[in-house]
């Protein structure tokens, strides 16, 4: 082997070779075009080609919703980890461990309080990245905690929904969270506090059949899938072709199921404006409607019923 082959060629290859990170690009889940990750960060995870609003991690959603540096995450109540001892291809406890390690979250709902354009608010964000945002006992407990915090602070509750529905590993316990969260919403209404729902893609199953459709104001991101069962399941059941755009935000708005469809870049300002209208308070003031008696259901001594 000559010195050209042994020494010179490896040196030239080393100079020409560049390490290119494998996370520079991603594909739009709607149009499948390649998009620079930096470009997505600039557009708030909205595809610059087709305008599709892609899924958003919890941390980024909170950053984009609250005023800069104005919010605080709260610690959520603990629940039984595996009440049914469920196992399919993997143990339920192992699935939870994997999801927690991958996402850095404890469960599929995160709660924080802070200010939105100067107005105090409690915000709950469903984490689709955590087991597809499925609803189990931990989510139900977190939602109740968010409602109680909103009542304690006399602030509106805003929730961003993103879910595949009930969590099959918890069976009937998961379904019990539907009436439980509905009772928590009623607590807010009894306290005279605004409850605002922002539906994102996708919002389906038991979540859409309970607290996701009970808002005083129903907002959705463009082209979000919102419904109970998916379009394919419905088509197989009724054996008919569904209308174009069925179960998408614009279709639901047209048929009176939503109050508005708002692009992500305008969501913070829209939420601030809605909160201001519903509370009739200047930015920075707390909402001061009469609160329910602390001895009524929903206090610490009288926990919410599950049915």
PDB file of C-alpha atoms in Angstrom, residues 30-306:
ATOM      1  CA  UNK A  30     -50.546  15.939   6.500  1.00  0.00           C
ATOM      2  CA  UNK A  31     -48.784  16.775   3.197  1.00  0.00           C
ATOM      3  CA  UNK A  32     -45.654  14.673   3.961  1.00  0.00           C
ATOM      4  CA  UNK A  33     -43.345  17.444   2.745  1.00  0.00           C
ATOM      5  CA  UNK A  34     -39.936  17.699   4.389  1.00  0.00           C
ATOM      6  CA  UNK A  35     -39.628  20.674   6.732  1.00  0.00           C
ATOM      7  CA  UNK A  36     -36.612  22.070   8.558  1.00  0.00           C
ATOM      8  CA  UNK A  37     -37.001  21.608  12.318  1.00  0.00           C
ATOM      9  CA  UNK A  38     -35.838  25.216  12.830  1.00  0.00           C
ATOM     10  CA  UNK A  39     -38.540  26.381  10.439  1.00  0.00           C
ATOM     11  CA  UNK A  40     -41.162  24.439  12.413  1.00  0.00           C
ATOM     12  CA  UNK A  41     -39.976  26.055  15.622  1.00  0.00           C
ATOM     13  CA  UNK A  42     -40.393  29.459  14.013  1.00  0.00           C
ATOM     14  CA  UNK A  43     -43.937  28.656  12.817  1.00  0.00           C
ATOM     15  CA  UNK A  44     -45.080  27.079  16.114  1.00  0.00           C
ATOM     16  CA  UNK A  45     -45.194  23.567  14.610  1.00  0.00           C
ATOM     17  CA  UNK A  46     -47.380  24.669  11.708  1.00  0.00           C
ATOM     18  CA  UNK A  47     -46.387  23.258   8.318  1.00  0.00           C
ATOM     19  CA  UNK A  48     -45.195  26.122   6.065  1.00  0.00           C
ATOM     20  CA  UNK A  49     -46.341  24.184   2.972  1.00  0.00           C
ATOM     21  CA  UNK A  50     -49.951  23.252   3.784  1.00  0.00           C
ATOM     22  CA  UNK A  51     -50.662  25.101   7.048  1.00  0.00           C
ATOM     23  CA  UNK A  52     -51.426  21.905   8.978  1.00  0.00           C
ATOM     24  CA  UNK A  53     -51.169  22.333  12.744  1.00  0.00           C
ATOM     25  CA  UNK A  54     -48.959  19.499  13.943  1.00  0.00           C
ATOM     26  CA  UNK A  55     -48.921  18.062  17.461  1.00  0.00           C
ATOM     27  CA  UNK A  56     -47.215  20.104  20.179  1.00  0.00           C
ATOM     28  CA  UNK A  57     -45.360  18.834  23.278  1.00  0.00           C
ATOM     29  CA  UNK A  58     -46.661  20.016  26.640  1.00  0.00           C
ATOM     30  CA  UNK A  59     -43.670  22.230  27.475  1.00  0.00           C
ATOM     31  CA  UNK A  60     -43.937  24.168  24.208  1.00  0.00           C
ATOM     32  CA  UNK A  61     -47.712  24.536  24.519  1.00  0.00           C
ATOM     33  CA  UNK A  62     -47.336  26.123  27.944  1.00  0.00           C
ATOM     34  CA  UNK A  63     -44.586  28.437  26.708  1.00  0.00           C
ATOM     35  CA  UNK A  64     -46.709  29.612  23.786  1.00  0.00           C
ATOM     36  CA  UNK A  65     -49.865  30.077  25.884  1.00  0.00           C
ATOM     37  CA  UNK A  66     -48.653  31.960  28.953  1.00  0.00           C
ATOM     38  CA  UNK A  67     -46.952  35.330  29.046  1.00  0.00           C
ATOM     39  CA  UNK A  68     -43.165  34.983  29.109  1.00  0.00           C
ATOM     40  CA  UNK A  69     -41.929  33.669  32.453  1.00  0.00           C
ATOM     41  CA  UNK A  70     -45.331  34.030  34.108  1.00  0.00           C
ATOM     42  CA  UNK A  71     -46.409  30.460  34.786  1.00  0.00           C
ATOM     43  CA  UNK A  72     -45.771  27.738  37.355  1.00  0.00           C
ATOM     44  CA  UNK A  73     -46.411  24.019  36.953  1.00  0.00           C
ATOM     45  CA  UNK A  74     -48.185  22.323  39.847  1.00  0.00           C
ATOM     46  CA  UNK A  75     -47.576  18.898  41.320  1.00  0.00           C
ATOM     47  CA  UNK A  76     -50.501  16.606  40.642  1.00  0.00           C
ATOM     48  CA  UNK A  77     -52.094  14.054  43.014  1.00  0.00           C
ATOM     49  CA  UNK A  78     -50.790  10.498  42.940  1.00  0.00           C
ATOM     50  CA  UNK A  79     -53.050   7.580  42.066  1.00  0.00           C
ATOM     51  CA  UNK A  80     -52.767   3.789  42.035  1.00  0.00           C
ATOM     52  CA  UNK A  81     -50.301   2.892  39.293  1.00  0.00           C
ATOM     53  CA  UNK A  82     -51.887  -0.319  37.988  1.00  0.00           C
ATOM     54  CA  UNK A  83     -55.289  -0.838  39.649  1.00  0.00           C
ATOM     55  CA  UNK A  84     -56.234  -3.842  37.472  1.00  0.00           C
ATOM     56  CA  UNK A  85     -52.833  -5.529  37.162  1.00  0.00           C
ATOM     57  CA  UNK A  86     -53.292  -5.278  33.387  1.00  0.00           C
ATOM     58  CA  UNK A  87     -51.016  -6.953  30.907  1.00  0.00           C
ATOM     59  CA  UNK A  88     -51.184  -7.409  27.144  1.00  0.00           C
ATOM     60  CA  UNK A  89     -47.958  -7.648  25.156  1.00  0.00           C
ATOM     61  CA  UNK A  90     -46.325  -5.689  27.992  1.00  0.00           C
ATOM     62  CA  UNK A  91     -47.192  -4.954  31.582  1.00  0.00           C
ATOM     63  CA  UNK A  92     -49.076  -1.713  32.063  1.00  0.00           C
ATOM     64  CA  UNK A  93     -46.476  -0.633  34.624  1.00  0.00           C
ATOM     65  CA  UNK A  94     -43.746  -1.128  32.012  1.00  0.00           C
ATOM     66  CA  UNK A  95     -45.676   0.955  29.484  1.00  0.00           C
ATOM     67  CA  UNK A  96     -45.980   3.744  32.029  1.00  0.00           C
ATOM     68  CA  UNK A  97     -42.268   3.597  32.806  1.00  0.00           C
ATOM     69  CA  UNK A  98     -41.406   3.774  29.104  1.00  0.00           C
ATOM     70  CA  UNK A  99     -43.753   6.721  28.532  1.00  0.00           C
ATOM     71  CA  UNK A 100     -42.363   8.604  31.525  1.00  0.00           C
ATOM     72  CA  UNK A 101     -38.781   8.015  30.450  1.00  0.00           C
ATOM     73  CA  UNK A 102     -39.503   9.070  26.865  1.00  0.00           C
ATOM     74  CA  UNK A 103     -41.537  12.215  27.619  1.00  0.00           C
ATOM     75  CA  UNK A 104     -40.286  13.369  31.009  1.00  0.00           C
ATOM     76  CA  UNK A 105     -43.934  13.600  32.115  1.00  0.00           C
ATOM     77  CA  UNK A 106     -45.693  11.736  34.898  1.00  0.00           C
ATOM     78  CA  UNK A 107     -49.020  11.480  33.088  1.00  0.00           C
ATOM     79  CA  UNK A 108     -51.051  12.609  30.101  1.00  0.00           C
ATOM     80  CA  UNK A 109     -52.197  15.899  31.647  1.00  0.00           C
ATOM     81  CA  UNK A 110     -50.071  18.792  32.911  1.00  0.00           C
ATOM     82  CA  UNK A 111     -51.452  21.754  34.874  1.00  0.00           C
ATOM     83  CA  UNK A 112     -49.973  25.217  35.368  1.00  0.00           C
ATOM     84  CA  UNK A 113     -51.146  28.638  36.500  1.00  0.00           C
ATOM     85  CA  UNK A 114     -49.977  32.044  35.379  1.00  0.00           C
ATOM     86  CA  UNK A 115     -51.080  34.911  33.144  1.00  0.00           C
ATOM     87  CA  UNK A 116     -52.383  35.064  29.591  1.00  0.00           C
ATOM     88  CA  UNK A 117     -51.983  38.587  28.171  1.00  0.00           C
ATOM     89  CA  UNK A 118     -52.051  39.806  31.757  1.00  0.00           C
ATOM     90  CA  UNK A 119     -55.111  37.826  32.898  1.00  0.00           C
ATOM     91  CA  UNK A 120     -54.668  35.163  35.612  1.00  0.00           C
ATOM     92  CA  UNK A 121     -55.584  31.685  34.372  1.00  0.00           C
ATOM     93  CA  UNK A 122     -55.172  27.998  35.126  1.00  0.00           C
ATOM     94  CA  UNK A 123     -54.190  25.971  32.069  1.00  0.00           C
ATOM     95  CA  UNK A 124     -54.344  22.202  31.645  1.00  0.00           C
ATOM     96  CA  UNK A 125     -52.612  20.614  28.647  1.00  0.00           C
ATOM     97  CA  UNK A 126     -53.180  17.057  27.476  1.00  0.00           C
ATOM     98  CA  UNK A 127     -49.986  15.321  26.382  1.00  0.00           C
ATOM     99  CA  UNK A 128     -50.573  13.264  23.254  1.00  0.00           C
ATOM    100  CA  UNK A 129     -46.956  12.160  23.451  1.00  0.00           C
ATOM    101  CA  UNK A 130     -47.806  10.271  26.672  1.00  0.00           C
ATOM    102  CA  UNK A 131     -49.633   7.098  25.596  1.00  0.00           C
ATOM    103  CA  UNK A 132     -51.621   9.051  22.979  1.00  0.00           C
ATOM    104  CA  UNK A 133     -53.108  11.318  25.636  1.00  0.00           C
ATOM    105  CA  UNK A 134     -55.382   8.542  26.860  1.00  0.00           C
ATOM    106  CA  UNK A 135     -57.647   9.202  29.832  1.00  0.00           C
ATOM    107  CA  UNK A 136     -57.045   7.201  32.991  1.00  0.00           C
ATOM    108  CA  UNK A 137     -57.539   7.770  36.700  1.00  0.00           C
ATOM    109  CA  UNK A 138     -54.454  10.006  36.876  1.00  0.00           C
ATOM    110  CA  UNK A 139     -55.852  12.325  34.206  1.00  0.00           C
ATOM    111  CA  UNK A 140     -59.186  12.487  36.007  1.00  0.00           C
ATOM    112  CA  UNK A 141     -57.471  13.355  39.280  1.00  0.00           C
ATOM    113  CA  UNK A 142     -55.341  15.992  37.538  1.00  0.00           C
ATOM    114  CA  UNK A 143     -58.389  17.568  35.902  1.00  0.00           C
ATOM    115  CA  UNK A 144     -60.182  17.788  39.248  1.00  0.00           C
ATOM    116  CA  UNK A 145     -57.047  19.356  40.774  1.00  0.00           C
ATOM    117  CA  UNK A 146     -56.990  21.940  37.952  1.00  0.00           C
ATOM    118  CA  UNK A 147     -60.653  22.805  38.560  1.00  0.00           C
ATOM    119  CA  UNK A 148     -60.093  23.178  42.303  1.00  0.00           C
ATOM    120  CA  UNK A 149     -57.048  25.377  41.710  1.00  0.00           C
ATOM    121  CA  UNK A 150     -59.065  27.598  39.373  1.00  0.00           C
ATOM    122  CA  UNK A 151     -61.775  27.948  42.033  1.00  0.00           C
ATOM    123  CA  UNK A 152     -59.203  28.649  44.739  1.00  0.00           C
ATOM    124  CA  UNK A 153     -57.548  31.359  42.616  1.00  0.00           C
ATOM    125  CA  UNK A 154     -60.860  32.621  41.199  1.00  0.00           C
ATOM    126  CA  UNK A 155     -59.417  32.212  37.718  1.00  0.00           C
ATOM    127  CA  UNK A 156     -60.756  30.743  34.483  1.00  0.00           C
ATOM    128  CA  UNK A 157     -59.727  27.230  33.498  1.00  0.00           C
ATOM    129  CA  UNK A 158     -58.384  26.688  29.980  1.00  0.00           C
ATOM    130  CA  UNK A 159     -57.751  23.166  28.712  1.00  0.00           C
ATOM    131  CA  UNK A 160     -55.998  22.050  25.526  1.00  0.00           C
ATOM    132  CA  UNK A 161     -57.316  18.633  24.515  1.00  0.00           C
ATOM    133  CA  UNK A 162     -55.447  16.027  22.478  1.00  0.00           C
ATOM    134  CA  UNK A 163     -56.392  12.419  23.067  1.00  0.00           C
ATOM    135  CA  UNK A 164     -57.037   9.019  21.581  1.00  0.00           C
ATOM    136  CA  UNK A 165     -59.771   8.406  24.161  1.00  0.00           C
ATOM    137  CA  UNK A 166     -60.046   6.157  27.206  1.00  0.00           C
ATOM    138  CA  UNK A 167     -57.074   4.134  28.454  1.00  0.00           C
ATOM    139  CA  UNK A 168     -57.880   0.492  27.852  1.00  0.00           C
ATOM    140  CA  UNK A 169     -55.408  -0.698  30.496  1.00  0.00           C
ATOM    141  CA  UNK A 170     -57.656   0.786  33.196  1.00  0.00           C
ATOM    142  CA  UNK A 171     -60.962  -0.498  31.852  1.00  0.00           C
ATOM    143  CA  UNK A 172     -64.035   0.750  33.697  1.00  0.00           C
ATOM    144  CA  UNK A 173     -61.911   2.985  35.926  1.00  0.00           C
ATOM    145  CA  UNK A 174     -61.000   4.983  32.835  1.00  0.00           C
ATOM    146  CA  UNK A 175     -64.664   5.338  31.835  1.00  0.00           C
ATOM    147  CA  UNK A 176     -65.508   6.571  35.341  1.00  0.00           C
ATOM    148  CA  UNK A 177     -63.400   9.661  34.654  1.00  0.00           C
ATOM    149  CA  UNK A 178     -66.019  10.877  32.170  1.00  0.00           C
ATOM    150  CA  UNK A 179     -68.676  11.661  34.816  1.00  0.00           C
ATOM    151  CA  UNK A 180     -65.986  12.699  37.296  1.00  0.00           C
ATOM    152  CA  UNK A 181     -64.551  15.364  35.007  1.00  0.00           C
ATOM    153  CA  UNK A 182     -68.083  16.456  34.102  1.00  0.00           C
ATOM    154  CA  UNK A 183     -68.788  17.088  37.800  1.00  0.00           C
ATOM    155  CA  UNK A 184     -65.562  19.132  38.006  1.00  0.00           C
ATOM    156  CA  UNK A 185     -66.748  21.269  35.082  1.00  0.00           C
ATOM    157  CA  UNK A 186     -70.045  21.826  36.898  1.00  0.00           C
ATOM    158  CA  UNK A 187     -68.086  23.018  39.943  1.00  0.00           C
ATOM    159  CA  UNK A 188     -66.540  25.737  37.785  1.00  0.00           C
ATOM    160  CA  UNK A 189     -69.932  26.743  36.429  1.00  0.00           C
ATOM    161  CA  UNK A 190     -71.417  26.867  39.943  1.00  0.00           C
ATOM    162  CA  UNK A 191     -68.539  29.143  40.958  1.00  0.00           C
ATOM    163  CA  UNK A 192     -69.269  31.421  38.003  1.00  0.00           C
ATOM    164  CA  UNK A 193     -65.833  30.829  36.500  1.00  0.00           C
ATOM    165  CA  UNK A 194     -65.160  30.564  32.755  1.00  0.00           C
ATOM    166  CA  UNK A 195     -64.251  27.163  31.367  1.00  0.00           C
ATOM    167  CA  UNK A 196     -62.576  27.443  27.952  1.00  0.00           C
ATOM    168  CA  UNK A 197     -61.748  24.432  25.776  1.00  0.00           C
ATOM    169  CA  UNK A 198     -59.193  24.462  22.952  1.00  0.00           C
ATOM    170  CA  UNK A 199     -59.528  21.315  20.858  1.00  0.00           C
ATOM    171  CA  UNK A 200     -56.410  20.219  18.991  1.00  0.00           C
ATOM    172  CA  UNK A 201     -55.648  17.362  16.635  1.00  0.00           C
ATOM    173  CA  UNK A 202     -56.820  14.742  17.502  1.00  0.00           C
ATOM    174  CA  UNK A 203     -59.529  14.881  20.194  1.00  0.00           C
ATOM    175  CA  UNK A 204     -61.511  11.652  20.212  1.00  0.00           C
ATOM    176  CA  UNK A 205     -63.173   8.987  22.330  1.00  0.00           C
ATOM    177  CA  UNK A 206     -64.241   9.489  25.928  1.00  0.00           C
ATOM    178  CA  UNK A 207     -62.490  12.858  26.144  1.00  0.00           C
ATOM    179  CA  UNK A 208     -64.638  14.329  23.366  1.00  0.00           C
ATOM    180  CA  UNK A 209     -67.699  12.684  24.969  1.00  0.00           C
ATOM    181  CA  UNK A 210     -67.122  14.426  28.303  1.00  0.00           C
ATOM    182  CA  UNK A 211     -65.174  17.504  29.385  1.00  0.00           C
ATOM    183  CA  UNK A 212     -63.874  18.419  25.908  1.00  0.00           C
ATOM    184  CA  UNK A 213     -67.310  19.478  24.664  1.00  0.00           C
ATOM    185  CA  UNK A 214     -68.576  21.272  27.781  1.00  0.00           C
ATOM    186  CA  UNK A 215     -66.735  24.578  27.496  1.00  0.00           C
ATOM    187  CA  UNK A 216     -68.394  27.950  27.874  1.00  0.00           C
ATOM    188  CA  UNK A 217     -66.357  28.782  24.779  1.00  0.00           C
ATOM    189  CA  UNK A 218     -65.284  26.057  22.325  1.00  0.00           C
ATOM    190  CA  UNK A 219     -62.183  26.896  20.275  1.00  0.00           C
ATOM    191  CA  UNK A 220     -60.334  24.603  17.879  1.00  0.00           C
ATOM    192  CA  UNK A 221     -57.160  24.708  15.832  1.00  0.00           C
ATOM    193  CA  UNK A 222     -57.575  24.449  12.042  1.00  0.00           C
ATOM    194  CA  UNK A 223     -58.204  21.009  10.514  1.00  0.00           C
ATOM    195  CA  UNK A 224     -58.169  19.256  13.896  1.00  0.00           C
ATOM    196  CA  UNK A 225     -59.849  15.836  14.013  1.00  0.00           C
ATOM    197  CA  UNK A 226     -62.618  16.019  16.613  1.00  0.00           C
ATOM    198  CA  UNK A 227     -65.104  13.243  17.241  1.00  0.00           C
ATOM    199  CA  UNK A 228     -65.958  10.129  19.198  1.00  0.00           C
ATOM    200  CA  UNK A 229     -65.117   7.333  16.757  1.00  0.00           C
ATOM    201  CA  UNK A 230     -62.779   7.775  13.815  1.00  0.00           C
ATOM    202  CA  UNK A 231     -64.051   8.302  10.247  1.00  0.00           C
ATOM    203  CA  UNK A 232     -63.014   4.820   9.117  1.00  0.00           C
ATOM    204  CA  UNK A 233     -64.949   3.170  11.956  1.00  0.00           C
ATOM    205  CA  UNK A 234     -68.041   5.250  11.180  1.00  0.00           C
ATOM    206  CA  UNK A 235     -67.873   4.466   7.465  1.00  0.00           C
ATOM    207  CA  UNK A 236     -67.557   0.747   8.207  1.00  0.00           C
ATOM    208  CA  UNK A 237     -70.559   0.974  10.540  1.00  0.00           C
ATOM    209  CA  UNK A 238     -72.990   3.027   8.435  1.00  0.00           C
ATOM    210  CA  UNK A 239     -71.556   1.763   5.124  1.00  0.00           C
ATOM    211  CA  UNK A 240     -71.761   5.216   3.584  1.00  0.00           C
ATOM    212  CA  UNK A 241     -69.171   7.687   2.351  1.00  0.00           C
ATOM    213  CA  UNK A 242     -68.745  10.539   4.812  1.00  0.00           C
ATOM    214  CA  UNK A 243     -68.844  14.200   3.676  1.00  0.00           C
ATOM    215  CA  UNK A 244     -65.590  15.946   2.803  1.00  0.00           C
ATOM    216  CA  UNK A 245     -63.884  17.291   5.914  1.00  0.00           C
ATOM    217  CA  UNK A 246     -66.179  15.343   8.240  1.00  0.00           C
ATOM    218  CA  UNK A 247     -65.137  15.653  11.916  1.00  0.00           C
ATOM    219  CA  UNK A 248     -62.661  18.416  11.142  1.00  0.00           C
ATOM    220  CA  UNK A 249     -62.725  21.773  12.929  1.00  0.00           C
ATOM    221  CA  UNK A 250     -64.188  23.709  10.012  1.00  0.00           C
ATOM    222  CA  UNK A 251     -67.003  21.177   9.548  1.00  0.00           C
ATOM    223  CA  UNK A 252     -67.909  21.333  13.250  1.00  0.00           C
ATOM    224  CA  UNK A 253     -67.828  25.136  13.202  1.00  0.00           C
ATOM    225  CA  UNK A 254     -70.184  25.184  10.230  1.00  0.00           C
ATOM    226  CA  UNK A 255     -72.590  22.846  12.061  1.00  0.00           C
ATOM    227  CA  UNK A 256     -72.619  24.815  15.322  1.00  0.00           C
ATOM    228  CA  UNK A 257     -70.412  22.566  17.456  1.00  0.00           C
ATOM    229  CA  UNK A 258     -67.644  25.169  17.861  1.00  0.00           C
ATOM    230  CA  UNK A 259     -67.529  28.888  18.544  1.00  0.00           C
ATOM    231  CA  UNK A 260     -64.387  29.632  16.557  1.00  0.00           C
ATOM    232  CA  UNK A 261     -61.419  28.133  14.737  1.00  0.00           C
ATOM    233  CA  UNK A 262     -58.194  29.976  15.547  1.00  0.00           C
ATOM    234  CA  UNK A 263     -54.717  29.610  14.105  1.00  0.00           C
ATOM    235  CA  UNK A 264     -52.046  28.748  16.625  1.00  0.00           C
ATOM    236  CA  UNK A 265     -50.192  32.018  16.191  1.00  0.00           C
ATOM    237  CA  UNK A 266     -53.315  33.902  17.339  1.00  0.00           C
ATOM    238  CA  UNK A 267     -54.342  31.632  20.198  1.00  0.00           C
ATOM    239  CA  UNK A 268     -52.753  33.512  23.094  1.00  0.00           C
ATOM    240  CA  UNK A 269     -54.295  36.833  22.076  1.00  0.00           C
ATOM    241  CA  UNK A 270     -57.670  35.173  21.441  1.00  0.00           C
ATOM    242  CA  UNK A 271     -57.660  33.481  24.836  1.00  0.00           C
ATOM    243  CA  UNK A 272     -56.753  36.758  26.534  1.00  0.00           C
ATOM    244  CA  UNK A 273     -59.567  38.563  24.741  1.00  0.00           C
ATOM    245  CA  UNK A 274     -62.118  35.840  25.628  1.00  0.00           C
ATOM    246  CA  UNK A 275     -61.020  35.782  29.276  1.00  0.00           C
ATOM    247  CA  UNK A 276     -61.305  39.563  29.433  1.00  0.00           C
ATOM    248  CA  UNK A 277     -64.838  39.460  28.005  1.00  0.00           C
ATOM    249  CA  UNK A 278     -66.000  36.652  30.294  1.00  0.00           C
ATOM    250  CA  UNK A 279     -64.509  38.059  33.494  1.00  0.00           C
ATOM    251  CA  UNK A 280     -65.058  41.764  32.796  1.00  0.00           C
ATOM    252  CA  UNK A 281     -61.802  42.429  34.650  1.00  0.00           C
ATOM    253  CA  UNK A 282     -58.800  44.514  33.547  1.00  0.00           C
ATOM    254  CA  UNK A 283     -55.546  42.597  32.909  1.00  0.00           C
ATOM    255  CA  UNK A 284     -53.769  41.639  36.121  1.00  0.00           C
ATOM    256  CA  UNK A 285     -56.937  41.466  38.253  1.00  0.00           C
ATOM    257  CA  UNK A 286     -58.351  38.239  39.576  1.00  0.00           C
ATOM    258  CA  UNK A 287     -61.912  37.221  38.888  1.00  0.00           C
ATOM    259  CA  UNK A 288     -64.022  37.911  41.977  1.00  0.00           C
ATOM    260  CA  UNK A 289     -67.351  36.176  41.531  1.00  0.00           C
ATOM    261  CA  UNK A 290     -68.868  34.560  44.627  1.00  0.00           C
ATOM    262  CA  UNK A 291     -67.297  31.188  45.395  1.00  0.00           C
ATOM    263  CA  UNK A 292     -69.223  28.112  46.543  1.00  0.00           C
ATOM    264  CA  UNK A 293     -69.222  27.208  50.214  1.00  0.00           C
ATOM    265  CA  UNK A 294     -66.035  25.205  50.981  1.00  0.00           C
ATOM    266  CA  UNK A 295     -68.172  22.605  52.744  1.00  0.00           C
ATOM    267  CA  UNK A 296     -70.026  21.824  49.521  1.00  0.00           C
ATOM    268  CA  UNK A 297     -68.950  18.830  47.358  1.00  0.00           C
ATOM    269  CA  UNK A 298     -65.581  19.364  45.798  1.00  0.00           C
ATOM    270  CA  UNK A 299     -63.686  20.484  48.930  1.00  0.00           C
ATOM    271  CA  UNK A 300     -60.898  18.424  50.452  1.00  0.00           C
ATOM    272  CA  UNK A 301     -63.232  17.049  53.127  1.00  0.00           C
ATOM    273  CA  UNK A 302     -65.872  16.248  50.540  1.00  0.00           C
ATOM    274  CA  UNK A 303     -64.166  14.818  47.467  1.00  0.00           C
ATOM    275  CA  UNK A 304     -65.916  14.769  44.135  1.00  0.00           C
ATOM    276  CA  UNK A 305     -68.084  11.744  43.438  1.00  0.00           C
ATOM    277  CA  UNK A 306     -67.128   9.499  40.537  1.00  0.00           C
TER     278      UNK A 306
END
